[in-house]
Amino acid sequence: MNKPYYVTAEGPDQGTYVRIGAHTLKANAAMIEELRWQARGLHFETMLHYRTTPKDLDNKKIRAFLSSRPQQKSAKISETILKAYQLIGQEHAKHMLQMLDFCCLEKILSIILAKQ
């Protein structure tokens, strides 16, 4: 049986439910698509954003993030660092940003900086 699992009588679009905390909710189209990606081993956060390059990154925010890391305070922004934090990926010898950058980096940075 292939994921996502669904109530057969309702069909995949109307009968797919997800568990969120203590609640079971009907999955919307975006959730169903994400479940299909996960079934294929793909995750939105690690997908490449094809219209970007590493130049599109906000180096000021990356420096702020690195300075908040005990072992990375003096680290320079490099390809190795950006790959380690999964901010860039490579396909066909071209570097591109990963979706995590656009979706989560600002939120992650604000959480880290708020704890200081």
CSV table of N, CA and C in Angstrom, one decimal:
chain,number,residue,atom,x,y,z
A,1,MET,N,0.8,-1.2,0.0
A,1,MET,CA,0.0,0.0,0.0
A,1,MET,C,0.9,1.2,0.0
A,2,ASN,N,0.6,2.2,-0.8
A,2,ASN,CA,1.3,3.4,-0.9
A,2,ASN,C,0.8,4.5,0.0
A,3,LYS,N,1.7,5.3,0.5
A,3,LYS,CA,1.3,6.5,1.3
A,3,LYS,C,0.9,7.6,0.3
A,4,PRO,N,0.1,8.5,0.7
A,4,PRO,CA,-0.6,8.5,2.0
A,4,PRO,C,-1.7,7.6,2.1
A,5,TYR,N,-2.0,7.1,3.3
A,5,TYR,CA,-3.1,6.2,3.5
A,5,TYR,C,-4.4,7.0,3.5
A,6,TYR,N,-5.5,6.5,3.1
A,6,TYR,CA,-6.7,7.2,3.0
A,6,TYR,C,-7.9,6.3,3.2
A,7,VAL,N,-9.1,6.8,3.5
A,7,VAL,CA,-10.3,6.1,3.6
A,7,VAL,C,-10.8,5.8,2.2
A,8,THR,N,-10.8,4.5,1.8
A,8,THR,CA,-11.1,4.2,0.4
A,8,THR,C,-12.5,4.7,-0.1
A,9,ALA,N,-13.5,4.7,0.8
A,9,ALA,CA,-14.8,5.2,0.4
A,9,ALA,C,-14.8,6.7,0.1
A,10,GLU,N,-13.9,7.4,0.7
A,10,GLU,CA,-13.8,8.9,0.5
A,10,GLU,C,-12.8,9.3,-0.6
A,11,GLY,N,-11.9,8.4,-1.0
A,11,GLY,CA,-10.9,8.6,-2.0
A,11,GLY,C,-9.7,9.4,-1.4
A,12,PRO,N,-8.6,9.5,-2.2
A,12,PRO,CA,-7.4,10.1,-1.6
A,12,PRO,C,-7.5,11.6,-1.4
A,13,ASP,N,-8.2,12.3,-2.2
A,13,ASP,CA,-8.3,13.7,-2.0
A,13,ASP,C,-9.2,14.1,-0.8
A,14,GLN,N,-10.2,13.4,-0.5
A,14,GLN,CA,-11.1,13.7,0.6
A,14,GLN,C,-11.0,12.8,1.8
A,15,GLY,N,-10.3,11.7,1.7
A,15,GLY,CA,-10.2,10.7,2.8
A,15,GLY,C,-8.9,10.6,3.4
A,16,THR,N,-8.0,11.5,3.2
A,16,THR,CA,-6.7,11.5,3.8
A,16,THR,C,-6.7,12.3,5.1
A,17,TYR,N,-6.3,11.7,6.2
A,17,TYR,CA,-6.3,12.4,7.5
A,17,TYR,C,-4.9,12.4,8.0
A,18,VAL,N,-4.5,13.4,8.8
A,18,VAL,CA,-3.2,13.5,9.5
A,18,VAL,C,-3.4,13.7,11.0
A,19,ARG,N,-2.5,13.2,11.7
A,19,ARG,CA,-2.5,13.3,13.1
A,19,ARG,C,-1.6,14.5,13.5
A,20,ILE,N,-2.2,15.5,14.2
A,20,ILE,CA,-1.4,16.6,14.6
A,20,ILE,C,-1.7,16.8,16.1
A,21,GLY,N,-0.7,16.4,16.9
A,21,GLY,CA,-0.8,16.4,18.4
A,21,GLY,C,-1.9,15.4,18.8
A,22,ALA,N,-2.9,15.8,19.5
A,22,ALA,CA,-3.9,14.9,19.9
A,22,ALA,C,-5.1,14.9,19.0
A,23,HIS,N,-5.0,15.6,17.9
A,23,HIS,CA,-6.1,15.7,16.9
A,23,HIS,C,-5.9,15.0,15.6
A,24,THR,N,-7.0,14.5,15.0
A,24,THR,CA,-6.9,14.0,13.7
A,24,THR,C,-7.7,14.9,12.8
A,25,LEU,N,-7.0,15.5,11.8
A,25,LEU,CA,-7.5,16.5,10.9
A,25,LEU,C,-7.5,16.0,9.4
A,26,LYS,N,-8.5,16.4,8.7
A,26,LYS,CA,-8.5,16.1,7.2
A,26,LYS,C,-7.4,16.9,6.6
A,27,ALA,N,-6.6,16.2,5.8
A,27,ALA,CA,-5.5,16.8,5.1
A,27,ALA,C,-5.9,17.6,3.9
A,28,ASN,N,-5.3,18.8,3.8
A,28,ASN,CA,-5.5,19.6,2.6
A,28,ASN,C,-4.6,19.1,1.5
A,29,ALA,N,-4.8,19.8,0.3
A,29,ALA,CA,-4.0,19.4,-0.9
A,29,ALA,C,-2.5,19.5,-0.6
A,30,ALA,N,-2.0,20.5,0.1
A,30,ALA,CA,-0.6,20.7,0.3
A,30,ALA,C,-0.1,19.6,1.2
A,31,MET,N,-0.8,19.2,2.2
A,31,MET,CA,-0.4,18.1,3.1
A,31,MET,C,-0.3,16.8,2.4
A,32,ILE,N,-1.3,16.5,1.5
A,32,ILE,CA,-1.3,15.3,0.8
A,32,ILE,C,-0.1,15.2,-0.1
A,33,GLU,N,0.2,16.3,-0.8
A,33,GLU,CA,1.4,16.4,-1.7
A,33,GLU,C,2.7,16.2,-0.9
A,34,GLU,N,2.8,16.8,0.3
A,34,GLU,CA,3.9,16.6,1.1
A,34,GLU,C,4.1,15.1,1.6
A,35,LEU,N,3.0,14.4,1.9
A,35,LEU,CA,3.0,13.0,2.2
A,35,LEU,C,3.5,12.2,1.1
A,36,ARG,N,3.0,12.5,-0.1
A,36,ARG,CA,3.5,11.8,-1.3
A,36,ARG,C,5.0,12.0,-1.5
A,37,TRP,N,5.5,13.2,-1.3
A,37,TRP,CA,6.9,13.5,-1.4
A,37,TRP,C,7.7,12.6,-0.4
A,38,GLN,N,7.2,12.6,0.8
A,38,GLN,CA,7.9,11.8,1.9
A,38,GLN,C,7.9,10.4,1.6
A,39,ALA,N,6.8,9.9,0.9
A,39,ALA,CA,6.8,8.5,0.5
A,39,ALA,C,7.9,8.1,-0.5
A,40,ARG,N,8.2,9.1,-1.3
A,40,ARG,CA,9.3,9.0,-2.3
A,40,ARG,C,10.7,9.3,-1.7
A,41,GLY,N,10.7,9.7,-0.4
A,41,GLY,CA,12.0,10.0,0.2
A,41,GLY,C,12.4,11.5,0.0
A,42,LEU,N,11.5,12.3,-0.5
A,42,LEU,CA,11.8,13.7,-0.7
A,42,LEU,C,11.2,14.6,0.4
A,43,HIS,N,11.9,15.6,0.8
A,43,HIS,CA,11.4,16.5,1.9
A,43,HIS,C,11.5,17.9,1.4
A,44,PHE,N,10.5,18.7,1.6
A,44,PHE,CA,10.4,20.1,1.1
A,44,PHE,C,11.6,20.9,1.5
A,45,GLU,N,12.0,20.7,2.8
A,45,GLU,CA,13.1,21.6,3.3
A,45,GLU,C,14.4,21.4,2.6
A,46,THR,N,14.6,20.2,2.0
A,46,THR,CA,15.9,19.9,1.3
A,46,THR,C,15.8,20.0,-0.2
A,47,MET,N,14.7,20.4,-0.7
A,47,MET,CA,14.5,20.6,-2.2
A,47,MET,C,15.3,21.8,-2.6
A,48,LEU,N,15.8,21.8,-3.8
A,48,LEU,CA,16.6,22.9,-4.3
A,48,LEU,C,15.6,24.0,-4.9
A,49,HIS,N,15.9,25.2,-4.7
A,49,HIS,CA,15.2,26.3,-5.3
A,49,HIS,C,15.9,26.7,-6.6
A,50,TYR,N,15.4,26.4,-7.7
A,50,TYR,CA,16.2,26.5,-9.0
A,50,TYR,C,16.5,27.9,-9.5
A,51,ARG,N,15.8,28.9,-9.0
A,51,ARG,CA,16.0,30.2,-9.5
A,51,ARG,C,16.9,31.1,-8.6
A,52,THR,N,17.7,30.4,-7.8
A,52,THR,CA,18.5,31.1,-6.8
A,52,THR,C,20.0,30.7,-7.0
A,53,THR,N,20.8,31.5,-6.4
A,53,THR,CA,22.3,31.2,-6.3
A,53,THR,C,22.7,31.5,-4.9
A,54,PRO,N,23.9,31.1,-4.4
A,54,PRO,CA,24.3,31.5,-3.1
A,54,PRO,C,24.4,33.0,-2.9
A,55,LYS,N,24.5,33.8,-3.9
A,55,LYS,CA,24.6,35.2,-3.8
A,55,LYS,C,23.3,35.8,-3.2
A,56,ASP,N,22.2,35.0,-3.3
A,56,ASP,CA,20.9,35.4,-2.8
A,56,ASP,C,20.8,35.3,-1.3
A,57,LEU,N,21.7,34.7,-0.6
A,57,LEU,CA,21.7,34.5,0.8
A,57,LEU,C,22.0,35.9,1.5
A,58,ASP,N,21.4,36.0,2.7
A,58,ASP,CA,21.6,37.2,3.5
A,58,ASP,C,22.8,37.0,4.4
A,59,ASN,N,24.0,37.4,4.0
A,59,ASN,CA,25.2,37.1,4.8
A,59,ASN,C,25.2,37.7,6.2
A,60,LYS,N,24.5,38.8,6.4
A,60,LYS,CA,24.4,39.4,7.7
A,60,LYS,C,23.7,38.4,8.7
A,61,LYS,N,22.6,37.8,8.2
A,61,LYS,CA,21.9,36.9,9.1
A,61,LYS,C,22.7,35.6,9.3
A,62,ILE,N,23.4,35.2,8.3
A,62,ILE,CA,24.3,34.0,8.5
A,62,ILE,C,25.4,34.3,9.5
A,63,ARG,N,26.0,35.4,9.4
A,63,ARG,CA,27.1,35.8,10.4
A,63,ARG,C,26.5,35.8,11.8
A,64,ALA,N,25.3,36.4,11.9
A,64,ALA,CA,24.6,36.5,13.2
A,64,ALA,C,24.4,35.1,13.8
A,65,PHE,N,23.9,34.2,12.9
A,65,PHE,CA,23.7,32.8,13.3
A,65,PHE,C,25.0,32.1,13.7
A,66,LEU,N,26.0,32.2,12.9
A,66,LEU,CA,27.3,31.6,13.2
A,66,LEU,C,27.9,32.1,14.5
A,67,SER,N,27.8,33.4,14.7
A,67,SER,CA,28.4,34.0,16.0
A,67,SER,C,27.6,33.5,17.2
A,68,SER,N,26.4,33.0,17.0
A,68,SER,CA,25.7,32.4,18.2
A,68,SER,C,26.0,31.0,18.5
A,69,ARG,N,26.8,30.4,17.6
A,69,ARG,CA,27.2,29.0,17.7
A,69,ARG,C,28.6,29.0,18.4
A,70,PRO,N,28.7,28.3,19.6
A,70,PRO,CA,30.0,28.3,20.3
A,70,PRO,C,31.2,27.9,19.5
A,71,GLN,N,31.1,26.9,18.7
A,71,GLN,CA,32.3,26.4,17.9
A,71,GLN,C,32.4,27.1,16.6
A,72,GLN,N,31.5,27.9,16.2
A,72,GLN,CA,31.5,28.6,14.9
A,72,GLN,C,31.7,30.1,15.0
A,73,LYS,N,31.9,30.6,16.1
A,73,LYS,CA,32.0,32.1,16.3
A,73,LYS,C,32.9,32.8,15.3
A,74,SER,N,34.1,32.2,15.1
A,74,SER,CA,35.0,32.8,14.2
A,74,SER,C,35.0,32.2,12.8
A,75,ALA,N,34.1,31.3,12.5
A,75,ALA,CA,34.0,30.7,11.2
A,75,ALA,C,33.7,31.7,10.1
A,76,LYS,N,34.3,31.5,9.0
A,76,LYS,CA,34.0,32.4,7.9
A,76,LYS,C,32.9,31.7,7.0
A,77,ILE,N,32.1,32.4,6.4
A,77,ILE,CA,31.1,31.9,5.5
A,77,ILE,C,31.7,31.2,4.3
A,78,SER,N,31.6,29.9,4.2
A,78,SER,CA,32.2,29.2,3.1
A,78,SER,C,31.2,28.2,2.5
A,79,GLU,N,31.5,27.6,1.4
A,79,GLU,CA,30.7,26.6,0.8
A,79,GLU,C,30.5,25.5,1.7
A,80,THR,N,31.5,25.1,2.4
A,80,THR,CA,31.5,24.0,3.4
A,80,THR,C,30.5,24.2,4.5
A,81,ILE,N,30.5,25.5,5.1
A,81,ILE,CA,29.6,25.8,6.1
A,81,ILE,C,28.2,25.9,5.6
A,82,LEU,N,28.0,26.5,4.4
A,82,LEU,CA,26.6,26.6,3.9
A,82,LEU,C,26.0,25.2,3.6
A,83,LYS,N,26.9,24.3,3.1
A,83,LYS,CA,26.4,22.9,2.9
A,83,LYS,C,26.1,22.2,4.2
A,84,ALA,N,26.9,22.4,5.2
A,84,ALA,CA,26.7,21.7,6.5
A,84,ALA,C,25.4,22.1,7.1
A,85,TYR,N,25.0,23.4,6.9
A,85,TYR,CA,23.7,23.8,7.5
A,85,TYR,C,22.6,23.6,6.5
A,86,GLN,N,22.9,23.0,5.4
A,86,GLN,CA,21.9,22.7,4.3
A,86,GLN,C,21.2,23.9,3.8
A,87,LEU,N,22.0,25.0,3.6
A,87,LEU,CA,21.5,26.2,3.0
A,87,LEU,C,21.7,26.2,1.5
A,88,ILE,N,22.7,25.5,1.1
A,88,ILE,CA,22.9,25.3,-0.4
A,88,ILE,C,23.0,23.9,-0.7
A,89,GLY,N,22.7,23.6,-2.0
A,89,GLY,CA,22.8,22.2,-2.5
A,89,GLY,C,23.4,22.4,-3.9
A,90,GLN,N,23.7,21.3,-4.5
A,90,GLN,CA,24.3,21.3,-5.8
A,90,GLN,C,23.6,20.3,-6.7
A,91,GLU,N,23.3,20.7,-7.9
A,91,GLU,CA,22.8,19.8,-8.9
A,91,GLU,C,23.3,20.2,-10.3
A,92,HIS,N,23.8,19.3,-11.0
A,92,HIS,CA,24.4,19.5,-12.3
A,92,HIS,C,25.5,20.6,-12.3
A,93,ALA,N,26.3,20.5,-11.2
A,93,ALA,CA,27.5,21.4,-11.0
A,93,ALA,C,27.1,22.9,-10.8
A,94,LYS,N,25.8,23.1,-10.5
A,94,LYS,CA,25.4,24.5,-10.2
A,94,LYS,C,24.9,24.5,-8.7
A,95,HIS,N,25.3,25.5,-7.9
A,95,HIS,CA,24.9,25.6,-6.6
A,95,HIS,C,23.6,26.4,-6.5
A,96,MET,N,22.6,25.9,-5.7
A,96,MET,CA,21.4,26.6,-5.5
A,96,MET,C,21.0,26.6,-4.0
A,97,LEU,N,20.1,27.5,-3.6
A,97,LEU,CA,19.6,27.5,-2.3
A,97,LEU,C,18.7,26.4,-2.1
A,98,GLN,N,18.6,25.8,-0.8
A,98,GLN,CA,17.6,24.8,-0.5
A,98,GLN,C,16.5,25.5,0.1
A,99,MET,N,15.3,24.9,0.0
A,99,MET,CA,14.0,25.6,0.5
A,99,MET,C,14.1,26.0,1.9
A,100,LEU,N,14.9,25.2,2.7
A,100,LEU,CA,15.0,25.6,4.2
A,100,LEU,C,15.4,27.0,4.3
A,101,ASP,N,16.2,27.6,3.5
A,101,ASP,CA,16.6,29.0,3.6
A,101,ASP,C,15.4,29.9,3.6
A,102,PHE,N,14.6,29.8,2.6
A,102,PHE,CA,13.5,30.7,2.5
A,102,PHE,C,12.4,30.4,3.6
A,103,CYS,N,12.2,29.2,3.9
A,103,CYS,CA,11.1,28.9,4.8
A,103,CYS,C,11.4,29.0,6.3
A,104,CYS,N,12.6,28.7,6.7
A,104,CYS,CA,12.9,28.5,8.1
A,104,CYS,C,14.1,29.3,8.6
A,105,LEU,N,15.0,29.8,7.8
A,105,LEU,CA,16.2,30.4,8.4
A,105,LEU,C,15.9,31.6,9.2
A,106,GLU,N,15.0,32.5,8.8
A,106,GLU,CA,14.7,33.7,9.6
A,106,GLU,C,14.1,33.3,10.9
A,107,LYS,N,13.2,32.3,10.9
A,107,LYS,CA,12.6,31.8,12.1
A,107,LYS,C,13.6,31.2,13.1
A,108,ILE,N,14.5,30.4,12.5
A,108,ILE,CA,15.5,29.8,13.3
A,108,ILE,C,16.4,30.8,13.9
A,109,LEU,N,16.8,31.8,13.1
A,109,LEU,CA,17.7,32.9,13.6
A,109,LEU,C,17.0,33.7,14.7
A,110,SER,N,15.8,34.0,14.6
A,110,SER,CA,15.1,34.8,15.6
A,110,SER,C,14.9,34.0,16.9
A,111,ILE,N,14.7,32.7,16.8
A,111,ILE,CA,14.7,31.9,18.0
A,111,ILE,C,16.0,31.9,18.7
A,112,ILE,N,17.1,31.6,18.0
A,112,ILE,CA,18.4,31.6,18.5
A,112,ILE,C,18.8,32.9,19.1
A,113,LEU,N,18.6,34.0,18.4
A,113,LEU,CA,19.0,35.3,18.9
A,113,LEU,C,18.1,35.7,20.1
A,114,ALA,N,16.9,35.3,20.2
A,114,ALA,CA,16.0,35.6,21.3
A,114,ALA,C,16.5,34.9,22.6
A,115,LYS,N,17.2,33.8,22.5
A,115,LYS,CA,17.7,33.1,23.6
A,115,LYS,C,18.9,33.7,24.2
A,116,GLN,N,19.5,34.6,23.5
A,116,GLN,CA,20.8,35.2,24.0
A,116,GLN,C,20.5,36.4,25.0
